[in-house]
mmCIF file of C-alpha atoms in Angstrom:
data_model
loop_
_atom_site.group_PDB
_atom_site.id
_atom_site.type_symbol
_atom_site.label_atom_id
_atom_site.label_comp_id
_atom_site.label_asym_id
_atom_site.label_seq_id
_atom_site.Cartn_x
_atom_site.Cartn_y
_atom_site.Cartn_z
ATOM 1 C CA MET A 18 67.985 67.708 -53.694
ATOM 2 C CA LYS A 19 66.475 71.303 -53.742
ATOM 3 C CA LYS A 20 63.180 70.175 -55.069
ATOM 4 C CA LEU A 21 63.172 67.521 -52.705
ATOM 5 C CA ILE A 22 63.796 70.277 -49.680
ATOM 6 C CA ILE A 23 61.118 72.319 -51.614
ATOM 7 C CA SER A 24 58.552 69.294 -52.075
ATOM 8 C CA MET A 25 58.884 68.411 -48.285
ATOM 9 C CA ALA A 26 58.823 72.188 -47.073
ATOM 10 C CA ALA A 27 55.659 72.362 -49.117
ATOM 11 C CA SER A 28 54.076 69.319 -47.395
ATOM 12 C CA LEU A 29 54.814 69.922 -44.117
ATOM 13 C CA LEU A 30 53.626 73.460 -44.324
ATOM 14 C CA LEU A 31 50.256 71.652 -46.053
ATOM 15 C CA SER A 32 49.911 69.478 -42.819
ATOM 16 C CA ILE A 33 50.106 72.198 -40.501
ATOM 17 C CA THR A 34 47.511 74.014 -42.070
ATOM 18 C CA LEU A 35 44.959 70.996 -42.101
ATOM 19 C CA MET A 36 45.528 70.375 -38.502
ATOM 20 C CA ALA A 37 45.032 74.426 -37.877
ATOM 21 C CA GLN A 38 41.933 74.352 -39.773
ATOM 22 C CA ARG A 39 40.817 70.674 -38.310
ATOM 23 C CA SER A 40 41.446 72.132 -34.827
ATOM 24 C CA THR A 41 39.675 75.232 -35.944
ATOM 25 C CA ASP A 42 36.199 73.116 -37.039
ATOM 26 C CA GLU A 43 36.354 71.167 -34.241
ATOM 27 C CA ASP A 44 36.259 73.999 -32.138
ATOM 28 C CA ALA A 45 33.447 75.648 -34.266
ATOM 29 C CA ILE A 46 31.196 71.930 -33.667
ATOM 30 C CA LYS A 47 31.848 72.005 -30.363
ATOM 31 C CA ALA A 48 30.562 75.573 -29.810
ATOM 32 C CA VAL A 49 27.673 75.094 -31.785
ATOM 33 C CA ILE A 50 26.680 71.822 -29.802
ATOM 34 C CA GLU A 51 27.301 73.796 -26.674
ATOM 35 C CA ARG A 52 24.986 76.744 -27.763
ATOM 36 C CA GLU A 53 21.889 74.947 -29.472
ATOM 37 C CA THR A 54 22.001 72.866 -25.835
ATOM 38 C CA ASN A 55 22.291 76.387 -23.795
ATOM 39 C CA ALA A 56 19.885 78.136 -25.657
ATOM 40 C CA TYR A 57 17.633 74.658 -25.152
ATOM 41 C CA PHE A 58 17.605 75.378 -21.433
ATOM 42 C CA LYS A 59 17.760 78.971 -21.216
ATOM 43 C CA ILE A 60 14.621 78.943 -23.141
ATOM 44 C CA ASP A 61 16.706 81.356 -26.207
ATOM 45 C CA TYR A 62 14.337 80.088 -29.293
ATOM 46 C CA ASN A 63 16.425 82.428 -31.693
ATOM 47 C CA ASN A 64 19.520 80.603 -30.907
ATOM 48 C CA TRP A 65 18.588 77.492 -30.585
ATOM 49 C CA VAL A 66 16.728 78.220 -34.095
ATOM 50 C CA ASP A 67 20.010 79.650 -35.302
ATOM 51 C CA SER A 68 21.457 76.171 -34.361
ATOM 52 C CA TRP A 69 19.952 74.140 -36.414
ATOM 53 C CA SER A 70 20.105 73.431 -40.365
ATOM 54 C CA HIS A 71 16.675 74.008 -41.719
ATOM 55 C CA VAL A 72 16.531 71.019 -44.281
ATOM 56 C CA PRO A 73 13.476 68.207 -44.930
ATOM 57 C CA TYR A 74 16.130 65.556 -43.296
ATOM 58 C CA ALA A 75 16.835 66.994 -39.926
ATOM 59 C CA TYR A 76 16.195 64.639 -37.452
ATOM 60 C CA TRP A 77 15.683 65.235 -33.471
ATOM 61 C CA SER A 78 15.032 61.963 -31.311
ATOM 62 C CA PHE A 79 14.883 61.074 -27.474
ATOM 63 C CA ALA A 80 14.814 57.866 -26.162
ATOM 64 C CA ASP A 81 14.578 56.956 -22.515
ATOM 65 C CA LYS A 82 12.514 53.597 -20.399
ATOM 66 C CA THR A 83 9.762 55.274 -21.029
ATOM 67 C CA GLY A 84 9.662 54.978 -24.866
ATOM 68 C CA ILE A 85 11.155 57.412 -27.810
ATOM 69 C CA ASN A 86 9.905 60.289 -29.354
ATOM 70 C CA TYR A 87 10.981 61.660 -32.720
ATOM 71 C CA PHE A 88 10.790 64.537 -35.729
ATOM 72 C CA GLU A 89 11.545 64.073 -38.986
ATOM 73 C CA GLY A 90 12.422 67.024 -40.973
ATOM 74 C CA TRP A 91 13.080 70.821 -39.482
ATOM 75 C CA LYS A 92 9.297 71.688 -39.983
ATOM 76 C CA ALA A 93 8.191 69.148 -37.622
ATOM 77 C CA ILE A 94 11.336 69.648 -35.313
ATOM 78 C CA GLU A 95 10.523 73.635 -34.906
ATOM 79 C CA THR A 96 6.385 72.380 -34.455
ATOM 80 C CA GLY A 97 7.615 69.857 -32.205
ATOM 81 C CA PHE A 98 9.302 72.350 -29.766
ATOM 82 C CA ALA A 99 7.045 75.374 -30.150
ATOM 83 C CA ASP A 100 5.085 75.113 -26.853
ATOM 84 C CA TYR A 101 8.002 74.322 -25.134
ATOM 85 C CA PHE A 102 9.756 77.591 -25.837
ATOM 86 C CA VAL A 103 6.521 79.320 -25.019
ATOM 87 C CA THR A 104 5.733 77.587 -21.564
ATOM 88 C CA THR A 105 8.874 76.499 -20.058
ATOM 89 C CA LYS A 106 10.839 78.544 -17.536
ATOM 90 C CA PRO A 107 14.692 78.961 -18.272
ATOM 91 C CA LEU A 108 16.781 76.454 -16.266
ATOM 92 C CA ALA A 109 19.718 77.782 -14.081
ATOM 93 C CA ILE A 110 22.145 74.238 -15.033
ATOM 94 C CA GLU A 111 25.451 72.853 -15.471
ATOM 95 C CA ILE A 112 26.583 70.700 -17.991
ATOM 96 C CA GLU A 113 29.153 68.069 -17.746
ATOM 97 C CA ARG A 114 30.250 66.461 -21.044
ATOM 98 C CA ILE A 115 32.747 63.719 -22.028
ATOM 99 C CA TRP A 116 33.549 63.567 -25.607
ATOM 100 C CA GLU A 117 33.854 60.615 -27.042
ATOM 101 C CA ASP A 118 34.424 60.764 -30.854
ATOM 102 C CA LEU A 119 34.583 63.797 -32.932
ATOM 103 C CA ARG A 120 34.899 63.453 -36.754
ATOM 104 C CA ILE A 121 34.871 65.705 -39.801
ATOM 105 C CA TYR A 122 34.467 64.645 -43.444
ATOM 106 C CA LYS A 123 34.556 67.531 -45.479
ATOM 107 C CA ASP A 124 31.630 69.476 -44.942
ATOM 108 C CA GLY A 125 30.212 66.816 -42.493
ATOM 109 C CA ALA A 126 30.735 66.048 -38.833
ATOM 110 C CA TYR A 127 29.529 63.471 -36.588
ATOM 111 C CA ALA A 128 30.091 63.986 -32.661
ATOM 112 C CA ARG A 129 29.369 61.575 -29.392
ATOM 113 C CA PHE A 130 29.404 62.492 -26.250
ATOM 114 C CA LYS A 131 28.257 61.697 -22.611
ATOM 115 C CA GLN A 132 26.308 64.244 -20.998
ATOM 116 C CA THR A 133 24.957 64.846 -17.322
ATOM 117 C CA VAL A 134 22.479 68.142 -16.591
ATOM 118 C CA ILE A 135 22.760 69.382 -13.263
ATOM 119 C CA SER A 136 20.030 71.298 -12.396
ATOM 120 C CA ASP A 137 19.504 73.339 -8.769
ATOM 121 C CA GLY A 138 22.369 70.948 -7.563
ATOM 122 C CA VAL A 139 20.546 68.210 -8.419
ATOM 123 C CA ARG A 140 22.385 65.553 -10.936
ATOM 124 C CA GLY A 141 20.665 63.926 -13.941
ATOM 125 C CA PRO A 142 20.701 60.875 -14.956
ATOM 126 C CA GLU A 143 23.877 60.659 -17.935
ATOM 127 C CA GLN A 144 22.606 60.778 -21.657
ATOM 128 C CA ILE A 145 24.607 59.404 -24.534
ATOM 129 C CA GLU A 146 24.025 62.291 -27.310
ATOM 130 C CA ILE A 147 24.640 61.998 -31.216
ATOM 131 C CA ARG A 148 25.246 65.039 -33.342
ATOM 132 C CA VAL A 149 25.424 65.302 -36.788
ATOM 133 C CA LEU A 150 26.243 68.659 -38.414
ATOM 134 C CA GLU A 151 26.932 69.971 -41.892
ATOM 135 C CA LYS A 152 28.878 73.227 -42.833
ATOM 136 C CA ASP A 153 26.262 75.889 -44.466
ATOM 137 C CA LYS A 154 26.617 76.602 -47.872
ATOM 138 C CA LYS A 155 25.919 80.275 -47.869
ATOM 139 C CA ASP A 156 27.634 81.405 -44.583
ATOM 140 C CA LYS A 157 29.887 78.209 -44.081
ATOM 141 C CA GLU A 158 29.051 77.599 -40.226
ATOM 142 C CA TRP A 159 28.696 74.620 -38.934
ATOM 143 C CA LYS A 160 24.876 73.852 -38.231
ATOM 144 C CA ILE A 161 23.189 70.610 -36.517
ATOM 145 C CA VAL A 162 21.251 68.317 -38.633
ATOM 146 C CA LEU A 163 20.832 65.761 -35.964
ATOM 147 C CA VAL A 164 20.219 65.333 -32.410
ATOM 148 C CA GLY A 165 19.829 61.825 -31.106
ATOM 149 C CA VAL A 166 19.122 61.358 -27.160
ATOM 150 C CA LEU A 167 19.620 58.005 -25.280
ATOM 151 C CA LYS A 168 18.755 58.577 -21.518
ATOM 152 C CA GLN A 169 19.726 55.327 -19.627
#
């Protein structure tokens, strides 16, 4: 009986620990996504770059009624946005985000949400966005490896 109680207590403690870790990871994942988005609109190159994993399989895409734009690999993403961070002025924006799904798979995560950007009081169209993130092996921080945006 004593062994059963100890086993049940250990299982409960492990379960609580895993739930706390999941909550911490979810908060960290959401913070990275928010940081990357804010850095993009505020033209904060250093924070934007630091939000990404600099790997050859990184991917960025944007699709709307006019077509699809994409970059494959970190070098292409960095090069593709170089002019943006030099020529664009920071925007005073507000972001509304509705989290649709967030899943964590060991050192990987998938997030899907709806996002609306409000700039100078003008509400933009709702966008459906996807992020895939990985936990960096060196510093154990979550980093973005995929951005997918569908603007309706």
